[in-house]
CSV table of C-alpha atoms and ligand atoms in Angstrom, one decimal:
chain,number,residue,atom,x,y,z
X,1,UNK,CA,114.3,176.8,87.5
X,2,UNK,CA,115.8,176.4,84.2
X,3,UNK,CA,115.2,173.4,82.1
X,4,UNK,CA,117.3,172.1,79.8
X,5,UNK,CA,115.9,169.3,77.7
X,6,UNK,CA,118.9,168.3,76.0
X,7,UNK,CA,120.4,167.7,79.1
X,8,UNK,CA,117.6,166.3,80.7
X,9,UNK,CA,118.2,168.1,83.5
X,10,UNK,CA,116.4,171.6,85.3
X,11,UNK,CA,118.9,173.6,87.3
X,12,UNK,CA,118.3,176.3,89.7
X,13,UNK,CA,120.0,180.0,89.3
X,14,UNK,CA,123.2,179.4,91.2
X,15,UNK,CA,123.5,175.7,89.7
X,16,UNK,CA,122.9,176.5,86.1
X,17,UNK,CA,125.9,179.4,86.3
X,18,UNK,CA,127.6,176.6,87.5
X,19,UNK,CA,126.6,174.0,85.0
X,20,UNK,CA,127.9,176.6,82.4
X,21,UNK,CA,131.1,177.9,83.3
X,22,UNK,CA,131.7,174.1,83.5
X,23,UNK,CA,130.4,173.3,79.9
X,24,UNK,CA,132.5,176.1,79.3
X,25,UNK,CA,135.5,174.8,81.0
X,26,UNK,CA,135.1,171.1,79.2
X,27,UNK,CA,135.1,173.0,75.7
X,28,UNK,CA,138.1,175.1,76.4
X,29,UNK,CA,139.7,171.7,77.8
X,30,UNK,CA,138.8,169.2,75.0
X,31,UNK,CA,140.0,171.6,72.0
X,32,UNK,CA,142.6,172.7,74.2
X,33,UNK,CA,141.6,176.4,73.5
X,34,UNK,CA,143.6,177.8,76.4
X,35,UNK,CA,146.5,177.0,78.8
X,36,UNK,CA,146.1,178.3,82.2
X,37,UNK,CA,146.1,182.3,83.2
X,38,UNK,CA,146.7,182.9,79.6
X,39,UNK,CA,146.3,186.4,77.9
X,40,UNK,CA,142.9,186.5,75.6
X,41,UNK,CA,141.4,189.1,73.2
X,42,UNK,CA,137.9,188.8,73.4
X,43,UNK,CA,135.9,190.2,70.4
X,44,UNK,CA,132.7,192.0,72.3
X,45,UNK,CA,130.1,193.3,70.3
X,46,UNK,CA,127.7,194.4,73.8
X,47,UNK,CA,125.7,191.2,73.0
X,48,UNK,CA,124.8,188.6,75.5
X,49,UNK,CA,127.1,186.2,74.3
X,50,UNK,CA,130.2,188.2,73.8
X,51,UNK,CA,129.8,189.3,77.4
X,52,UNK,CA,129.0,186.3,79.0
X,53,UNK,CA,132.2,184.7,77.3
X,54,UNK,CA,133.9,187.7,79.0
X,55,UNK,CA,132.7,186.9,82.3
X,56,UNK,CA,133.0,183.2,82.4
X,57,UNK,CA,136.5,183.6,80.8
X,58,UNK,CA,137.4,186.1,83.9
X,59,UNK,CA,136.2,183.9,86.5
X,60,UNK,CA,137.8,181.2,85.1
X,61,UNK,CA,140.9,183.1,85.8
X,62,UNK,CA,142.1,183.9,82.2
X,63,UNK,CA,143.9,187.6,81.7
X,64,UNK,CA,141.1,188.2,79.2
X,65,UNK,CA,140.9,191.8,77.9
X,66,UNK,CA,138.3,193.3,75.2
X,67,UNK,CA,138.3,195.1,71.8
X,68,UNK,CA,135.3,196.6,70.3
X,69,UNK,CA,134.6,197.3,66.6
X,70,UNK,CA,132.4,200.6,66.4
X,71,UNK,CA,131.2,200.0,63.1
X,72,UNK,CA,129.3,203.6,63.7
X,73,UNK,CA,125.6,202.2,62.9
X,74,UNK,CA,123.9,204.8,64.6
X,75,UNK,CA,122.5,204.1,67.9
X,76,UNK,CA,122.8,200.3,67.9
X,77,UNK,CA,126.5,200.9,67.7
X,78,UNK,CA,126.3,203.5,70.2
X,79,UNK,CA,124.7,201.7,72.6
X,80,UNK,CA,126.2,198.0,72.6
X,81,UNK,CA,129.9,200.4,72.6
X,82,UNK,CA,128.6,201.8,76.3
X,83,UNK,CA,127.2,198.0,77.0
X,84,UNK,CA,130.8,197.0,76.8
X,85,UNK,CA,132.7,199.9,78.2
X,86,UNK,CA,130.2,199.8,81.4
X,87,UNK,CA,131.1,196.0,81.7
X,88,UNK,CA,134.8,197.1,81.3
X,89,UNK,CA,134.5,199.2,84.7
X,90,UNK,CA,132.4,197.3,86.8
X,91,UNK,CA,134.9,193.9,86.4
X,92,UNK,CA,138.0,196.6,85.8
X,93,UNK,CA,139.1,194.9,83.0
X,94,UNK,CA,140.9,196.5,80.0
X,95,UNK,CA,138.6,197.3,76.5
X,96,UNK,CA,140.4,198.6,73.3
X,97,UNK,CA,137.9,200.2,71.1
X,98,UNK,CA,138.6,200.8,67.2
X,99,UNK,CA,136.1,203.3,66.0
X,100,UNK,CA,135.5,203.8,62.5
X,101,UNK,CA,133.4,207.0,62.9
X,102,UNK,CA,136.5,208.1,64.8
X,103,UNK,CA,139.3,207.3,62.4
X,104,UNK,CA,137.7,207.9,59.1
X,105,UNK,CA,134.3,210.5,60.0
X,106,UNK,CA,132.4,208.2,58.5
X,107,UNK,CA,130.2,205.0,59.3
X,108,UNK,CA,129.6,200.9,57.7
X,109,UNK,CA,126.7,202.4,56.1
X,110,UNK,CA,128.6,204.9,53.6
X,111,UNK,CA,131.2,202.9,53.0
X,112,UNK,CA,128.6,199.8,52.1
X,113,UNK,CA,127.2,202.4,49.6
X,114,UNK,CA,130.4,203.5,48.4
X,115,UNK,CA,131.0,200.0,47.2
X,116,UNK,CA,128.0,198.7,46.5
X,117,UNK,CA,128.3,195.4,48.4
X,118,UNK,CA,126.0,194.8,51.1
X,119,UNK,CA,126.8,195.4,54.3
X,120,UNK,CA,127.0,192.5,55.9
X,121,UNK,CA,130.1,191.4,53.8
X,122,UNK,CA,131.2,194.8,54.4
X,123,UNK,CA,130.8,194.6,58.1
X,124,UNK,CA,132.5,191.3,58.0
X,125,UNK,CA,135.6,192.1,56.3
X,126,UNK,CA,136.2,194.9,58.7
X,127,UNK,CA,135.6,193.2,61.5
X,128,UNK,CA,137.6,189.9,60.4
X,129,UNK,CA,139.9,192.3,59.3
X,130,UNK,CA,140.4,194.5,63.0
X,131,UNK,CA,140.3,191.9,65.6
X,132,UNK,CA,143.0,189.7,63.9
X,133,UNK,CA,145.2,192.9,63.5
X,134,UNK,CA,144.3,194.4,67.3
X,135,UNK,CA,145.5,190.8,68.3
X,136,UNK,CA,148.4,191.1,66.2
X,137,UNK,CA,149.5,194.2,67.6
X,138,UNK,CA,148.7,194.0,71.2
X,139,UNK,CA,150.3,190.9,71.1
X,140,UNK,CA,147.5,188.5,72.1
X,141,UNK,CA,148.5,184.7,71.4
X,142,UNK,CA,144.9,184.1,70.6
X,143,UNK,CA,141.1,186.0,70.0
X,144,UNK,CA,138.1,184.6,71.4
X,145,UNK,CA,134.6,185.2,70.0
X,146,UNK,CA,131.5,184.7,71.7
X,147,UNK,CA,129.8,182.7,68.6
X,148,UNK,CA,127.4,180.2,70.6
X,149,UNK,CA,126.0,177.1,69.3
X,150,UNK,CA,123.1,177.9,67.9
X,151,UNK,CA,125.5,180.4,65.7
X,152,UNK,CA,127.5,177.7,64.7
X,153,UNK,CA,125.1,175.2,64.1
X,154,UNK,CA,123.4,177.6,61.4
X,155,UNK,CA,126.5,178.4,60.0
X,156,UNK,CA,127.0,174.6,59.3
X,157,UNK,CA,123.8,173.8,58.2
X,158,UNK,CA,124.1,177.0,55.9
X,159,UNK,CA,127.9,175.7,54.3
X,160,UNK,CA,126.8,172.0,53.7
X,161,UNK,CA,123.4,173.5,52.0
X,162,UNK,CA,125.7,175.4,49.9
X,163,UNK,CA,129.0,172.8,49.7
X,164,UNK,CA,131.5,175.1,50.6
X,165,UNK,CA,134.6,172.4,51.4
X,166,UNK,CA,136.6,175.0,52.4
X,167,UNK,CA,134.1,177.2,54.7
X,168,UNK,CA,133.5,173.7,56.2
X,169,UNK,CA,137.1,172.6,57.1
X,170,UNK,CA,138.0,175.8,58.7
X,171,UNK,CA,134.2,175.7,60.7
X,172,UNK,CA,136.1,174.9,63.8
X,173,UNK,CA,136.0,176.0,67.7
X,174,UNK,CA,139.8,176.4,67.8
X,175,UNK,CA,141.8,177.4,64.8
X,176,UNK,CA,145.8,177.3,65.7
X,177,UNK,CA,147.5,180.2,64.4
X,178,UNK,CA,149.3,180.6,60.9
X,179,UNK,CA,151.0,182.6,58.9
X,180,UNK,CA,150.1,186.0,60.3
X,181,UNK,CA,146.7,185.0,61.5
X,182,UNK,CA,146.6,184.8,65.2
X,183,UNK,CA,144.7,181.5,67.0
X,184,UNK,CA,141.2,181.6,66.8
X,185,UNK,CA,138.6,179.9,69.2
X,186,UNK,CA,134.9,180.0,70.3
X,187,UNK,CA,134.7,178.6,73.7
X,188,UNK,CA,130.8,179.2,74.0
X,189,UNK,CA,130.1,177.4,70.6
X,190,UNK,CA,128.1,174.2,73.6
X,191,UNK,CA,125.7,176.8,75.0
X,192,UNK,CA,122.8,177.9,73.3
X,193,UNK,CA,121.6,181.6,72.7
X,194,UNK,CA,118.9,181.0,75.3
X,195,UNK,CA,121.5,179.7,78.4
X,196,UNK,CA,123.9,182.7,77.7
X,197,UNK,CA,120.9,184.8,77.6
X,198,UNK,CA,119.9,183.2,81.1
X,199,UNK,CA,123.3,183.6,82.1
X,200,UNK,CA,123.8,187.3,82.0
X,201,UNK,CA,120.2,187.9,83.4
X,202,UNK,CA,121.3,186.0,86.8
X,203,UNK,CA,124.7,187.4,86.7
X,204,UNK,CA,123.4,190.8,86.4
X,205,UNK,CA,125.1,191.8,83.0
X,206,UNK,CA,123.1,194.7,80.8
X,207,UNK,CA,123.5,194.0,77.3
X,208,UNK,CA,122.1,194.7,73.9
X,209,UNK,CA,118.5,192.9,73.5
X,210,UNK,CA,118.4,194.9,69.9
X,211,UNK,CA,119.7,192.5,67.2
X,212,UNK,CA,121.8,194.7,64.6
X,213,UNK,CA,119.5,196.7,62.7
X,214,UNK,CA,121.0,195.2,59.4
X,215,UNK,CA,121.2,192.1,59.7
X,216,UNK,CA,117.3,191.7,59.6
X,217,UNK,CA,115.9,189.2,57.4
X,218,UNK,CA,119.6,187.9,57.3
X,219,UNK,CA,119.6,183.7,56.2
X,220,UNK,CA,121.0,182.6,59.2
X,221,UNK,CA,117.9,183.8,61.2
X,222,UNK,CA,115.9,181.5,58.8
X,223,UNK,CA,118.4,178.6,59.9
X,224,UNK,CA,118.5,178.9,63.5
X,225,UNK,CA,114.4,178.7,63.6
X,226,UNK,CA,114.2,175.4,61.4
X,227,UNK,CA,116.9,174.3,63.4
X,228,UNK,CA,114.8,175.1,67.0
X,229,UNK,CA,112.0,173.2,65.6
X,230,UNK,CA,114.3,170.3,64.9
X,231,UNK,CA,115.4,170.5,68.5
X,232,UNK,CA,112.1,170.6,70.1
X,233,UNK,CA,110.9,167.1,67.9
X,234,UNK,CA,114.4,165.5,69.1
X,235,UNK,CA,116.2,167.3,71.8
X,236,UNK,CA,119.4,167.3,71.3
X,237,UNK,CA,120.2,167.3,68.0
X,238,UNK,CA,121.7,170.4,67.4
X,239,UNK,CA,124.3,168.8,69.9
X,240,UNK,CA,124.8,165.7,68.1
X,241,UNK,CA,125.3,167.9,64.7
X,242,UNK,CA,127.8,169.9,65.8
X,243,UNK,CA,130.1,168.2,68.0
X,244,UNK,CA,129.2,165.0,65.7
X,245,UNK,CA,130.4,167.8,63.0
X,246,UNK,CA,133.9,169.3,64.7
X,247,UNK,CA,135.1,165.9,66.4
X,248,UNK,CA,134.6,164.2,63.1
X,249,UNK,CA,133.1,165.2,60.1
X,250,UNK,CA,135.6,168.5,59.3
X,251,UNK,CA,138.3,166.2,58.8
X,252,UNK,CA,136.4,164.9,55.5
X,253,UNK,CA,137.2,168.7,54.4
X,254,UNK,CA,140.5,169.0,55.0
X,255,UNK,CA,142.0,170.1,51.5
X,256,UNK,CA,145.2,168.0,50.5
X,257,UNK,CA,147.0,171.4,50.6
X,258,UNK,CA,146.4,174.3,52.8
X,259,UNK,CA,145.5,177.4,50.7
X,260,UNK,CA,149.0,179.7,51.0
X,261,UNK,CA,148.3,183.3,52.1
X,262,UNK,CA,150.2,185.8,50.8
X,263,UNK,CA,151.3,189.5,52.5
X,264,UNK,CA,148.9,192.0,51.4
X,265,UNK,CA,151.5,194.4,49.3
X,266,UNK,CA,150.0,197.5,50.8
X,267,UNK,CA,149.2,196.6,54.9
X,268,UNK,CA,151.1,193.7,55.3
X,269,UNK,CA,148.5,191.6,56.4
X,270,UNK,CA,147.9,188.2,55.3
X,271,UNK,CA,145.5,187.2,52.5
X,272,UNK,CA,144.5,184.5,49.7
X,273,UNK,CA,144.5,187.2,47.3
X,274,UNK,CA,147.4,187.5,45.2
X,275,UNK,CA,148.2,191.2,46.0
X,276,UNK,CA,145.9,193.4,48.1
X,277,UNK,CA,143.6,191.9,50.7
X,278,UNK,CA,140.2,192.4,51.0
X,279,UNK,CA,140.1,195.1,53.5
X,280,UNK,CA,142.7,197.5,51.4
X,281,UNK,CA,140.7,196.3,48.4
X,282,UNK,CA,137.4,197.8,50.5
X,283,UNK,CA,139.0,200.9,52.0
X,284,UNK,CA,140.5,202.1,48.9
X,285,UNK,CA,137.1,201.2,46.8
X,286,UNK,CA,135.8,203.5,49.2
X,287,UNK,CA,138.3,206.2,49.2
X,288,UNK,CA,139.7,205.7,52.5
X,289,UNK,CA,142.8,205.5,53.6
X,290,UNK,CA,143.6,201.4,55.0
X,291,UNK,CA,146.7,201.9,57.2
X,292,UNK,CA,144.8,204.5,59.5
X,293,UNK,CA,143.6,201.7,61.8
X,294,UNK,CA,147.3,199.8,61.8
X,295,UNK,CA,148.2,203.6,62.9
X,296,UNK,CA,145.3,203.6,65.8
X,297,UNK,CA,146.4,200.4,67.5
X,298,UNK,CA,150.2,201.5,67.2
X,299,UNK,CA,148.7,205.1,69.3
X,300,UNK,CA,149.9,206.8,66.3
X,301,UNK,CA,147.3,209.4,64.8
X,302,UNK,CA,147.3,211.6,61.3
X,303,UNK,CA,144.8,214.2,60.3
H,1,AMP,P1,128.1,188.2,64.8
H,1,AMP,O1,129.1,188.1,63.7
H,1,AMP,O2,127.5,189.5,65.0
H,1,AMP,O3,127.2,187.0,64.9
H,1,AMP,O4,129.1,188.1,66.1
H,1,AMP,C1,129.8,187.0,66.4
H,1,AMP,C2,130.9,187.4,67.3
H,1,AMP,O5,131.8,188.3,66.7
H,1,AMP,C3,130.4,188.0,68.6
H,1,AMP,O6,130.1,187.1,69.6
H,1,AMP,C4,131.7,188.8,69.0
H,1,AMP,O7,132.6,188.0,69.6
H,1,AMP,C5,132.2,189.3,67.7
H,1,AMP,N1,131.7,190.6,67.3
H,1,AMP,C6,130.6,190.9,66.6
H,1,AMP,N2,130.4,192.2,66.5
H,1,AMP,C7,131.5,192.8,67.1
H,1,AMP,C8,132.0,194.2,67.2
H,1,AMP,N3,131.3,195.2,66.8
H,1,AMP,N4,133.1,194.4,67.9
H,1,AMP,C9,133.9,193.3,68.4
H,1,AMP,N5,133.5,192.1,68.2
H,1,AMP,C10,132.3,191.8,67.6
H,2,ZN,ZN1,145.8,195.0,53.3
């Protein structure tokens, strides 16, 4: 038995996957994330969210296909890769992998020092930067990450605490597509880390337990634990806060004019920089060449 205080409800094993896939099926209806049988990318990173999404999305009857971003951290990148290519084969669905190690020799941690920025920017900016363009070119009308609610309710707290209007308005579970940026959505962002966590262990799925090794110490840990003591004093708060948040509150962000993105001069891809975007910015800081990951998803390779 399960208990889920916010619900005030316990559910046994084959009730709780149930009670999931239908929270999941209520979010994907209410921000009308997906229309029926559709085609879906869905980012996996081996975690148990990312997975779970994959599974749930599957049995909901979606064509949902993967793409994994080897970032080459040493083992932990390693090891979630084979987390998702072993899920891949048991469900026999199809997983695209862009490797970094394998298209430029080298891993996130050399080009982080290359550049002195720290790594989790760097990380994000490639990653960003690869699932929007593996949409893109395998044609996907939308990408789906596995961000869960506790994700999104520290990313919240962590933008109001910082006023970032902008961060805020685009906080959303389903962002529509525009100008070269494919349709994003989060159709886990109602279950928390510990009921997707539940969810793999009674369907069975073997993922990552190891958070990544550099995201340690990272301020969004901080959030989601002052947040989990909030929720135990008043269960179901986080709840309130976010959905009171993306049913609401975003709107107060919306800026009078959308920010135009421009066409990155060198890739092509779009950007609110005036001329390069961040990831050619990155790769060329970092003496890499940019286009040799446009050049992996077209099957093309170059020494
Ligand atoms: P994170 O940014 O690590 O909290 O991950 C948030 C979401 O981004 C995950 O649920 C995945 O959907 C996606 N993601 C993270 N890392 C990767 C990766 N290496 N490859 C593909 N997708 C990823
Ligand atoms: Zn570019």
């Amino acid at each position: 038995m399960l208990e889920l205080r916010r619900h005030k409800a316990a559910f046994c094993k084959d009730h709780l996957l149930e009670h999931l896939q239908n929270q999941v099926r209520k979010t994907i209806k209410e921000f009308k994330m997906l229309q029926s049988g559709e085609r879906v990318l869905i980012a996996v990173s081996g975690g148990k969210d990312s997975l779970a999404l994959w599974d749930i999305l599957l049995d909901l009857g979606f064509l949902a296909e993967g793409l994994y971003i080897d970032l080459g951290i040493f083992n932990y990148s390693q090891t979630s890769r084979e987390k998702c290519e072993n899920f891949a084969r048991y469900k026999g669905a199809k997983l695209y992998v862009a490797s970094l190690p394998e298209m430029y020799d080298i891993g996130l941690e050399t080009i982080g020092r290359g550049v002195s920025r720290p790594f989790c920017s760097v990380c994000g900016i490639i990653k960003r930067y690869t699932m929007n363009l593996g949409a893109m070119k395998k044609d996907f009308p939308v990408l789906a990450t596995g961000h869960n609610m506790d994700d999104e309710v520290s990313a919240l707290l962590g933008n109001l605490l910082q006023w970032k209007p902008g961060y805020l308005y685009r906080q959303a579970p389903h962002l529509p597509p525009r100008q070269g940026l494919v349709r994003k959505i989060k159709p886990l962002c109602r279950l928390t880390e510990r009921e997707t966590a539940a969810y793999c262990f009674i369907k069975g799925i073997d993922y990552i337990l190891e958070e990544c090794p550099k995201a340690r110490g990272a301020t969004s840990i901080t959030y989601k634990e002052v947040l989990n003591r909030l929720e135990k004093e008043s269960p179901g708060i986080k709840d309130q806060f976010y959905l009171g948040f993306v049913r609401k509150g975003r709107y107060y962000f919306k800026e009078e004019e959308e920010i135009k993105l421009n066409k990155c001069s060198f890739c092509g891809q779009p950007t609110g920089a005036p001329e390069n975007c961040s990831f050619c910015g990155l790769m060329d800081k970092a003496g890499l060449d940019p286009l040799k990951i446009t050049e992996a998803f077209d099957g093309k390779k170059r020494g």
